[in-house]
Tab-separated table of C-alpha atoms and ligand atoms in Angstrom:
chain	number	residue	atom	x	y	z
A	1	MET	CA	23.983	-22.490	11.685
A	2	LYS	CA	23.972	-22.421	15.975
A	3	THR	CA	21.441	-19.838	17.105
A	4	GLU	CA	21.397	-18.607	20.295
A	5	ILE	CA	18.080	-18.046	22.382
A	6	LEU	CA	18.472	-15.006	25.319
A	7	LYS	CA	15.408	-14.900	27.490
A	8	MET	CA	14.874	-11.011	28.044
A	9	GLU	CA	12.434	-9.765	30.837
A	10	LEU	CA	10.734	-6.725	29.365
A	11	ASN	CA	11.083	-3.681	32.051
A	12	ASP	CA	14.456	-4.963	33.324
A	13	VAL	CA	16.263	-5.360	30.346
A	14	ASP	CA	19.940	-7.863	30.794
A	15	LYS	CA	21.914	-5.178	29.720
A	16	GLU	CA	24.858	-8.206	28.853
A	17	LYS	CA	22.384	-9.896	26.933
A	18	LEU	CA	21.360	-6.523	24.839
A	19	ARG	CA	26.106	-5.221	24.675
A	20	PHE	CA	25.384	-9.885	22.536
A	21	ALA	CA	22.583	-9.748	20.488
A	22	ALA	CA	23.727	-5.298	19.606
A	23	GLU	CA	27.353	-6.629	18.372
A	24	VAL	CA	26.194	-9.708	16.281
A	25	LEU	CA	24.443	-6.758	14.554
A	26	ARG	CA	27.872	-4.192	14.078
A	27	GLY	CA	28.905	-7.533	12.810
A	28	GLY	CA	26.520	-8.049	10.045
A	29	GLY	CA	24.178	-10.994	11.631
A	30	LEU	CA	21.039	-11.820	12.534
A	31	VAL	CA	18.665	-11.561	15.396
A	32	ALA	CA	14.977	-11.390	15.876
A	33	PHE	CA	13.413	-9.544	18.516
A	34	PRO	CA	9.850	-8.715	20.195
A	35	THR	CA	8.419	-6.308	18.649
A	36	GLU	CA	4.411	-4.338	19.957
A	37	THR	CA	3.063	-5.934	16.800
A	38	VAL	CA	4.879	-9.081	15.826
A	39	TYR	CA	8.591	-10.068	16.297
A	40	GLY	CA	11.700	-8.913	13.464
A	41	LEU	CA	14.038	-10.938	11.706
A	42	GLY	CA	16.941	-7.775	12.258
A	43	ALA	CA	20.196	-6.782	10.592
A	44	ASP	CA	22.294	-3.615	10.113
A	45	ALA	CA	20.305	-1.345	7.499
A	46	LEU	CA	23.234	-0.066	6.216
A	47	ASN	CA	24.882	-2.879	5.726
A	48	GLU	CA	24.167	-4.814	1.951
A	49	ASN	CA	25.307	-7.591	3.334
A	50	ALA	CA	23.625	-7.828	6.592
A	51	VAL	CA	20.845	-7.404	4.219
A	52	LYS	CA	21.348	-10.462	2.413
A	53	LYS	CA	20.797	-12.986	4.982
A	54	ILE	CA	17.567	-11.688	6.115
A	55	PHE	CA	16.092	-12.510	2.244
A	56	GLU	CA	17.833	-15.511	2.499
A	57	ALA	CA	17.311	-16.645	6.038
A	58	LYS	CA	13.318	-16.075	5.744
A	59	GLY	CA	13.518	-16.893	1.298
A	60	ARG	CA	11.427	-13.679	1.204
A	61	PRO	CA	11.527	-12.653	-3.799
A	62	SER	CA	13.953	-10.097	-3.091
A	63	ASP	CA	11.503	-7.574	-4.865
A	64	ASN	CA	10.181	-6.901	-1.422
A	65	PRO	CA	11.258	-2.968	0.246
A	66	LEU	CA	11.986	-4.295	4.191
A	67	ILE	CA	11.371	-1.670	6.911
A	68	VAL	CA	14.059	0.222	8.707
A	69	HIS	CA	13.243	-0.049	12.364
A	70	ILE	CA	14.688	2.971	14.265
A	71	THR	CA	14.337	4.663	17.884
A	72	GLY	CA	12.691	7.697	16.784
A	73	LYS	CA	12.736	11.306	14.683
A	74	GLU	CA	16.201	11.507	15.926
A	75	TRP	CA	17.177	8.845	12.432
A	76	ALA	CA	15.009	10.400	10.205
A	77	ASP	CA	17.029	13.185	8.716
A	78	SER	CA	19.850	10.868	7.513
A	79	LEU	CA	17.824	7.855	6.426
A	80	THR	CA	15.535	9.940	4.134
A	81	ALA	CA	15.845	12.601	1.288
A	82	SER	CA	12.425	15.536	2.830
A	83	VAL	CA	10.017	15.022	5.870
A	84	PRO	CA	7.372	15.942	4.891
A	85	PRO	CA	5.218	18.117	7.423
A	86	ALA	CA	2.422	15.700	7.750
A	87	ALA	CA	5.528	13.174	8.208
A	88	GLU	CA	5.913	15.035	11.388
A	89	ILE	CA	3.093	15.562	12.623
A	90	LEU	CA	2.838	11.198	12.485
A	91	MET	CA	5.612	11.239	14.616
A	92	ASP	CA	5.011	13.361	17.538
A	93	ARG	CA	1.178	11.166	17.278
A	94	PHE	CA	2.386	7.803	16.788
A	95	TRP	CA	6.880	6.716	17.374
A	96	PRO	CA	7.361	4.973	18.747
A	97	GLY	CA	4.135	3.204	18.060
A	98	PRO	CA	2.372	0.375	14.652
A	99	LEU	CA	2.863	3.285	12.529
A	100	THR	CA	5.490	2.651	9.588
A	101	LEU	CA	5.695	5.482	7.269
A	102	VAL	CA	7.401	5.775	3.625
A	103	LEU	CA	9.451	8.877	3.093
A	104	GLN	CA	11.497	9.921	-0.086
A	105	LYS	CA	14.991	8.419	0.610
A	106	SER	CA	18.948	9.525	0.764
A	107	ASP	CA	21.618	7.944	-0.617
A	108	LYS	CA	23.213	5.994	2.881
A	109	VAL	CA	19.693	3.386	2.837
A	110	PRO	CA	21.212	0.880	0.131
A	111	GLY	CA	18.881	-0.116	-2.800
A	112	ALA	CA	19.242	-3.864	-1.191
A	113	ILE	CA	16.305	-2.746	1.980
A	114	THR	CA	14.038	-1.148	-0.199
A	115	ALA	CA	13.724	-3.648	-3.791
A	116	GLY	CA	15.617	-0.599	-6.083
A	117	LEU	CA	12.377	1.912	-4.700
A	118	SER	CA	13.055	5.227	-4.736
A	119	THR	CA	11.545	5.144	-0.782
A	120	VAL	CA	11.959	3.672	2.612
A	121	GLY	CA	10.014	2.567	5.452
A	122	LEU	CA	11.151	4.055	8.719
A	123	ARG	CA	9.022	2.935	12.100
A	124	ALA	CA	9.639	3.320	15.811
A	125	PRO	CA	9.181	0.106	17.344
A	126	ALA	CA	7.400	0.541	20.612
A	127	HIS	CA	8.755	-2.511	22.098
A	128	PRO	CA	11.456	-1.553	25.633
A	129	VAL	CA	13.872	-4.806	24.710
A	130	ALA	CA	13.573	-3.499	20.604
A	131	LEU	CA	14.106	0.071	21.073
A	132	ALA	CA	17.264	-0.680	23.885
A	133	LEU	CA	18.624	-2.724	20.754
A	134	ILE	CA	18.591	-0.358	18.233
A	135	ARG	CA	20.123	1.919	20.898
A	136	GLU	CA	22.887	-0.330	22.105
A	137	ALA	CA	23.401	-1.468	18.456
A	138	GLY	CA	23.503	2.436	17.502
A	139	ILE	CA	21.965	2.105	13.916
A	140	PRO	CA	19.591	1.913	11.981
A	141	ILE	CA	18.017	-2.137	12.213
A	142	ALA	CA	16.075	-3.489	8.838
A	143	ALA	CA	13.542	-6.319	9.637
A	144	PRO	CA	10.997	-8.455	8.189
A	145	SER	CA	8.723	-9.968	10.544
A	146	ALA	CA	10.679	-13.234	11.170
A	147	ASN	CA	8.799	-16.026	9.872
A	148	ILE	CA	9.324	-17.815	7.123
A	149	SER	CA	7.991	-15.933	4.051
A	150	GLY	CA	4.443	-17.038	2.712
A	151	ARG	CA	3.801	-18.101	6.727
A	152	PRO	CA	2.028	-15.944	9.695
A	153	SER	CA	3.935	-13.124	11.114
A	154	PRO	CA	4.861	-14.006	14.732
A	155	THR	CA	3.457	-13.002	17.606
A	156	THR	CA	5.377	-15.289	20.456
A	157	PRO	CA	9.032	-16.596	20.906
A	158	LYS	CA	8.486	-19.895	19.964
A	159	HIS	CA	6.920	-18.667	16.085
A	160	VAL	CA	10.626	-17.488	15.812
A	161	ILE	CA	12.161	-20.707	16.748
A	162	ASP	CA	9.769	-23.037	14.734
A	163	ASP	CA	10.477	-20.935	11.378
A	164	LEU	CA	13.927	-19.781	11.744
A	165	TYR	CA	15.890	-21.613	14.735
A	166	GLY	CA	19.210	-22.983	12.745
A	167	LYS	CA	18.669	-19.809	10.042
A	168	VAL	CA	19.990	-16.995	12.390
A	169	ASP	CA	22.761	-16.147	14.773
A	170	VAL	CA	20.230	-14.723	17.900
A	171	ILE	CA	16.637	-15.314	19.003
A	172	ILE	CA	15.179	-13.019	21.122
A	173	ASP	CA	12.987	-14.221	24.074
A	174	GLY	CA	10.481	-11.245	24.679
A	175	GLY	CA	7.255	-12.802	25.352
A	176	CYS	CA	4.010	-12.179	23.037
A	177	SER	CA	3.340	-9.856	20.696
A	178	LYS	CA	0.269	-7.646	22.495
A	179	VAL	CA	-0.726	-5.507	19.084
A	180	GLY	CA	-1.058	-8.896	16.963
A	181	VAL	CA	-0.891	-7.929	13.013
A	182	GLU	CA	1.938	-5.414	11.685
A	183	SER	CA	2.301	-1.730	11.743
A	184	THR	CA	0.298	0.365	9.140
A	185	VAL	CA	2.396	1.428	6.290
A	186	LEU	CA	1.381	5.321	5.015
A	187	ASP	CA	2.840	6.363	2.246
A	188	VAL	CA	3.711	9.657	2.782
A	189	THR	CA	5.298	11.334	-0.492
A	190	VAL	CA	1.215	11.573	-2.412
A	191	THR	CA	-0.680	13.958	-0.762
A	192	PRO	CA	-3.732	12.879	1.167
A	193	PRO	CA	-1.220	9.828	2.868
A	194	MET	CA	-2.377	6.610	1.261
A	195	ILE	CA	-2.541	3.214	3.312
A	196	LEU	CA	-0.511	0.608	1.854
A	197	ARG	CA	-1.477	-1.973	4.727
A	198	PRO	CA	-3.662	-1.406	7.376
A	199	GLY	CA	-2.497	-2.292	10.694
A	200	GLY	CA	-2.141	-1.734	14.476
A	201	VAL	CA	-2.550	2.414	13.816
A	202	SER	CA	-6.241	2.571	12.281
A	203	TYR	CA	-7.540	4.703	9.499
A	204	GLU	CA	-9.669	6.762	12.335
A	205	GLN	CA	-7.186	7.829	14.186
A	206	LEU	CA	-4.186	8.933	10.962
A	207	LEU	CA	-8.126	10.632	9.851
A	208	ASP	CA	-8.560	11.920	13.171
A	209	VAL	CA	-4.771	13.737	12.628
A	210	LEU	CA	-4.490	14.454	9.293
A	211	GLY	CA	-8.245	15.165	8.368
A	212	ASP	CA	-7.921	12.664	4.822
A	213	VAL	CA	-6.434	9.782	4.084
A	214	ALA	CA	-6.963	7.221	1.368
A	215	ILE	CA	-7.117	4.025	1.100
A	216	ASP	CA	-4.831	2.220	-1.839
A	217	PRO	CA	-7.508	0.451	-4.325
A	218	SER	CA	-6.416	-2.353	-4.429
A	219	LEU	CA	-7.632	-3.108	0.240
A	220	LEU	CA	-10.394	-2.395	-0.416
A	221	LYS	CA	-11.165	-5.235	-3.085
A	222	LYS	CA	-14.090	-7.350	-2.841
A	223	SER	CA	-12.209	-10.396	-4.042
A	224	SER	CA	-9.314	-11.832	-6.090
A	225	GLU	CA	-9.808	-8.972	-9.559
A	226	ASN	CA	-6.380	-8.066	-10.334
A	227	PHE	CA	-5.514	-4.712	-8.520
A	228	VAL	CA	-1.767	-3.897	-8.033
A	229	PRO	CA	-0.539	-3.094	-4.683
A	230	LYS	CA	1.516	-0.669	-3.932
A	231	ALA	CA	3.088	-2.249	-1.226
A	232	PRO	CA	5.396	-4.889	-3.280
A	233	GLY	CA	4.831	-7.336	0.275
A	234	MET	CA	0.381	-7.093	-0.009
A	235	LYS	CA	0.442	-8.754	-3.465
A	236	TYR	CA	1.742	-12.326	-1.902
A	237	LYS	CA	-0.340	-14.530	-0.642
A	238	HIS	CA	0.041	-14.303	2.801
A	239	TYR	CA	-0.183	-14.846	6.906
A	240	SER	CA	-1.601	-18.001	5.020
A	241	PRO	CA	-2.481	-21.210	7.585
A	242	LYS	CA	-1.014	-24.362	6.024
A	243	ALA	CA	-5.392	-25.029	6.338
A	244	ASP	CA	-7.359	-23.586	3.642
A	245	VAL	CA	-8.871	-20.870	5.375
A	246	ILE	CA	-12.436	-19.045	4.266
A	247	VAL	CA	-14.261	-16.310	5.872
A	248	VAL	CA	-17.954	-15.922	6.141
A	249	GLU	CA	-19.409	-12.899	6.325
A	250	GLY	CA	-22.660	-10.958	7.298
A	251	GLU	CA	-25.470	-11.152	10.510
A	252	THR	CA	-23.014	-13.066	13.392
A	253	GLU	CA	-26.835	-15.118	13.730
A	254	LYS	CA	-26.717	-16.164	9.865
A	255	VAL	CA	-22.795	-16.884	9.559
A	256	VAL	CA	-22.775	-18.457	13.147
A	257	ARG	CA	-25.754	-20.951	10.946
A	258	LYS	CA	-23.901	-21.337	7.458
A	259	ILE	CA	-20.362	-22.805	9.422
A	260	ASN	CA	-22.895	-24.579	11.341
A	261	SER	CA	-24.183	-25.687	7.763
A	262	LEU	CA	-20.453	-26.411	6.655
A	263	ILE	CA	-18.918	-28.157	9.512
A	264	GLU	CA	-21.011	-30.902	8.444
A	265	GLU	CA	-20.527	-31.057	4.764
A	266	TYR	CA	-16.599	-31.593	5.769
A	267	LYS	CA	-18.071	-34.184	8.104
A	268	LYS	CA	-18.950	-35.993	5.274
A	269	SER	CA	-16.596	-35.768	3.239
A	270	ASN	CA	-14.249	-36.853	6.334
A	271	THR	CA	-12.551	-33.400	6.145
A	272	SER	CA	-11.211	-32.098	9.386
A	273	VAL	CA	-12.082	-28.808	10.218
A	274	GLY	CA	-11.516	-25.624	12.478
A	275	VAL	CA	-14.019	-22.505	13.537
A	276	LEU	CA	-12.531	-19.815	14.338
A	277	SER	CA	-15.148	-17.917	16.211
A	278	THR	CA	-15.341	-14.938	18.623
A	279	ASP	CA	-15.817	-14.971	22.622
A	280	GLN	CA	-19.651	-14.475	22.157
A	281	THR	CA	-19.976	-17.129	18.984
A	282	LYS	CA	-17.928	-20.233	20.456
A	283	MET	CA	-20.223	-21.974	22.309
A	284	LEU	CA	-22.767	-22.145	18.952
A	285	TYR	CA	-21.173	-25.001	16.658
A	286	GLY	CA	-19.963	-28.667	17.002
A	287	ASP	CA	-18.209	-30.821	17.619
A	288	VAL	CA	-15.425	-29.175	16.396
A	289	PRO	CA	-12.008	-27.701	17.333
A	290	VAL	CA	-13.018	-24.011	18.403
A	291	ILE	CA	-10.732	-21.051	18.471
A	292	SER	CA	-12.357	-18.187	20.037
A	293	LEU	CA	-10.052	-15.332	18.791
A	294	GLY	CA	-11.682	-12.281	21.511
A	295	ASP	CA	-14.511	-10.519	21.674
A	296	ARG	CA	-16.286	-9.035	18.993
A	297	LEU	CA	-16.337	-5.393	20.237
A	298	LYS	CA	-12.986	-4.983	20.942
A	299	PRO	CA	-10.783	-6.166	17.656
A	300	GLU	CA	-7.775	-5.976	19.939
A	301	THR	CA	-8.208	-8.811	21.315
A	302	ILE	CA	-8.801	-10.983	18.393
A	303	ALA	CA	-5.540	-8.826	16.147
A	304	ALA	CA	-4.403	-10.106	19.149
A	305	ASN	CA	-4.508	-14.274	18.506
A	306	LEU	CA	-4.758	-14.198	15.108
A	307	PHE	CA	-1.394	-15.325	14.002
A	308	LYS	CA	-1.217	-17.800	16.754
A	309	ALA	CA	-4.770	-19.377	16.161
A	310	PHE	CA	-3.664	-20.265	12.424
A	311	ARG	CA	-0.016	-21.619	13.457
A	312	ASP	CA	-2.164	-23.676	16.336
A	313	PHE	CA	-4.880	-24.665	13.396
A	314	ASP	CA	-1.524	-26.100	11.988
A	315	ASP	CA	-0.088	-27.929	14.718
A	316	ILE	CA	-3.355	-29.633	15.310
A	317	GLY	CA	-3.327	-30.412	11.554
A	318	ILE	CA	-6.293	-28.694	10.809
A	319	GLU	CA	-7.414	-28.983	7.167
A	320	VAL	CA	-9.922	-26.393	6.569
A	321	ILE	CA	-10.502	-23.245	8.433
A	322	LEU	CA	-13.777	-21.909	8.958
A	323	ALA	CA	-13.436	-18.230	9.827
A	324	GLU	CA	-16.068	-15.608	11.043
A	325	ALA	CA	-15.796	-11.495	9.792
A	326	ILE	CA	-16.007	-8.652	12.094
A	327	ASN	CA	-16.187	-5.361	11.962
A	328	ASN	CA	-14.113	-3.558	9.023
A	329	GLN	CA	-13.746	-0.429	12.159
A	330	GLY	CA	-10.585	0.053	13.904
A	331	ILE	CA	-7.929	-2.583	13.866
A	332	GLY	CA	-10.786	-4.740	12.935
A	333	LEU	CA	-9.081	-3.400	9.665
A	334	ALA	CA	-5.999	-5.204	9.255
A	335	VAL	CA	-7.649	-8.202	11.114
A	336	MET	CA	-10.414	-8.366	7.963
A	337	ASN	CA	-7.346	-7.973	5.034
A	338	ARG	CA	-4.721	-10.316	6.830
A	339	MET	CA	-7.524	-13.086	6.947
A	340	LYS	CA	-8.970	-12.103	3.528
A	341	LYS	CA	-5.052	-11.902	1.953
A	342	ALA	CA	-5.238	-16.185	3.804
A	343	ALA	CA	-8.023	-17.141	2.986
A	344	GLY	CA	-7.175	-15.787	-0.944
A	345	TYR	CA	-10.126	-13.539	-1.610
A	346	ASN	CA	-11.973	-16.977	-0.725
A	347	ILE	CA	-15.317	-15.201	1.314
A	348	ILE	CA	-18.798	-16.556	1.835
A	349	LYS	CA	-21.238	-13.561	2.607
A	350	VAL	CA	-24.871	-14.481	3.466
B	1	TXA	O1	5.196	-4.071	12.059
B	1	TXA	C1	5.933	-4.261	11.423
B	1	TXA	O2	6.370	-3.495	10.355
B	1	TXA	C2	6.585	-5.782	11.067
B	1	TXA	C3	7.389	-5.344	12.052
B	1	TXA	C4	9.058	-6.210	13.060
B	1	TXA	O3	8.078	-4.284	12.447
B	1	TXA	N1	7.299	-5.869	10.458
B	1	TXA	C5	6.427	-5.826	9.271
B	1	TXA	O4	7.747	-5.600	8.300
B	1	TXA	O5	5.168	-6.127	9.015
B	1	TXA	P1	7.636	-6.471	6.413
B	1	TXA	O6	8.791	-7.246	6.370
B	1	TXA	O7	6.756	-8.354	6.869
B	1	TXA	O8	6.350	-5.791	6.087
B	1	TXA	C6	6.339	-4.726	5.663
B	1	TXA	C7	5.564	-4.748	4.208
B	1	TXA	C8	5.437	-5.018	2.889
B	1	TXA	O9	4.134	-5.463	2.708
B	1	TXA	C9	6.656	-3.969	1.980
B	1	TXA	O10	6.471	-4.632	0.580
B	1	TXA	C10	6.347	-2.341	3.093
B	1	TXA	O11	6.162	-3.636	4.525
B	1	TXA	N2	7.595	-1.745	2.251
B	1	TXA	C11	8.303	-2.014	2.848
B	1	TXA	N3	9.228	-0.254	2.933
B	1	TXA	C12	8.456	0.164	1.559
B	1	TXA	C13	8.030	1.749	0.191
B	1	TXA	N4	9.680	1.768	0.338
B	1	TXA	N5	6.914	1.118	-0.313
B	1	TXA	C14	6.503	0.607	0.130
B	1	TXA	N6	5.767	-0.307	0.803
B	1	TXA	C15	7.170	-1.225	1.475
B	2	MG	MG1	5.504	-10.068	6.502
């Protein structure tokens, strides 16, 4: 398939390119586009055939439902059976933004989107190109992250091109994604609402608005114990670089010492090792490739760089990534969820 790459400026979205991409979507084609969290792979959410193409291009299991992207709450009525008051409050507070609300679906939403579930995930992305594209197309856009299934979500146009060039009609280049981890998936069909996937909107932010928020117990597990997550997508080994990932958790000084001793061990077996560190610790490691994810005290910076770092280590052929854990607060909960999943829950506590 011929893939058209369209570069778009954030503050001056090219009308002609936008019209072209919107036309492709309306015609049942696939368009990868930037959002504030990660790049999405879009298709007309109301066209079952178009939606099927998404699953094919990504190699995605068909039991994993897709998020429907809209411009705002004006779409909620036609796509859902009912909007509980809590959902309305959350839309007003966090949309457009990195929050996906799981609601009872209306008959309009095809089963191919929801993997046969009676619910649908809705989100209005806070990205000028994404919003302009959905508005121009005039239809809701189904969009999973624009990566091959199982790989880290794409946060740069290069990541999308690496995974999907030749498999989709259009890739829109809108620069790097700011948030860097995917949206928070919140089930608002239950009371209190339950976080199914931690993401760009934090538990603390939701608690502040709702007063009570549950977290899917499978997210709090400390090892690969058998909890079945409620968001179907969360059960797959995800976000993983080709390298093995080991997370080291504990007091920072001890973590650094442990990682250095692991580096020495791996050297003996000629295994190539890379370290995922933070600005505070990046100079403390021996003679191996080290990527700093950002400031330990600003988890937003770490979230923004995590998936790119996984891919950068793959590009230089690293076999084992030793990753420092960070604090679970704020967006740190999403960072640690992605890191632990990438590690297959291979966590060393010191
Ligand atoms: O930030 C994001 O959410 C990105 C951008 C492109 O918007 N999209 C994204 O989509 O991460 P995807 O398909 O990679 O992840 C969607 C997650 C999966 O874990 C899926 O199982 C869950 O949301 N999900 C979608 N609809 C659901 C539903 N009705 N009930 C429960 N979980 C749902
Ligand atoms: Mg994904």
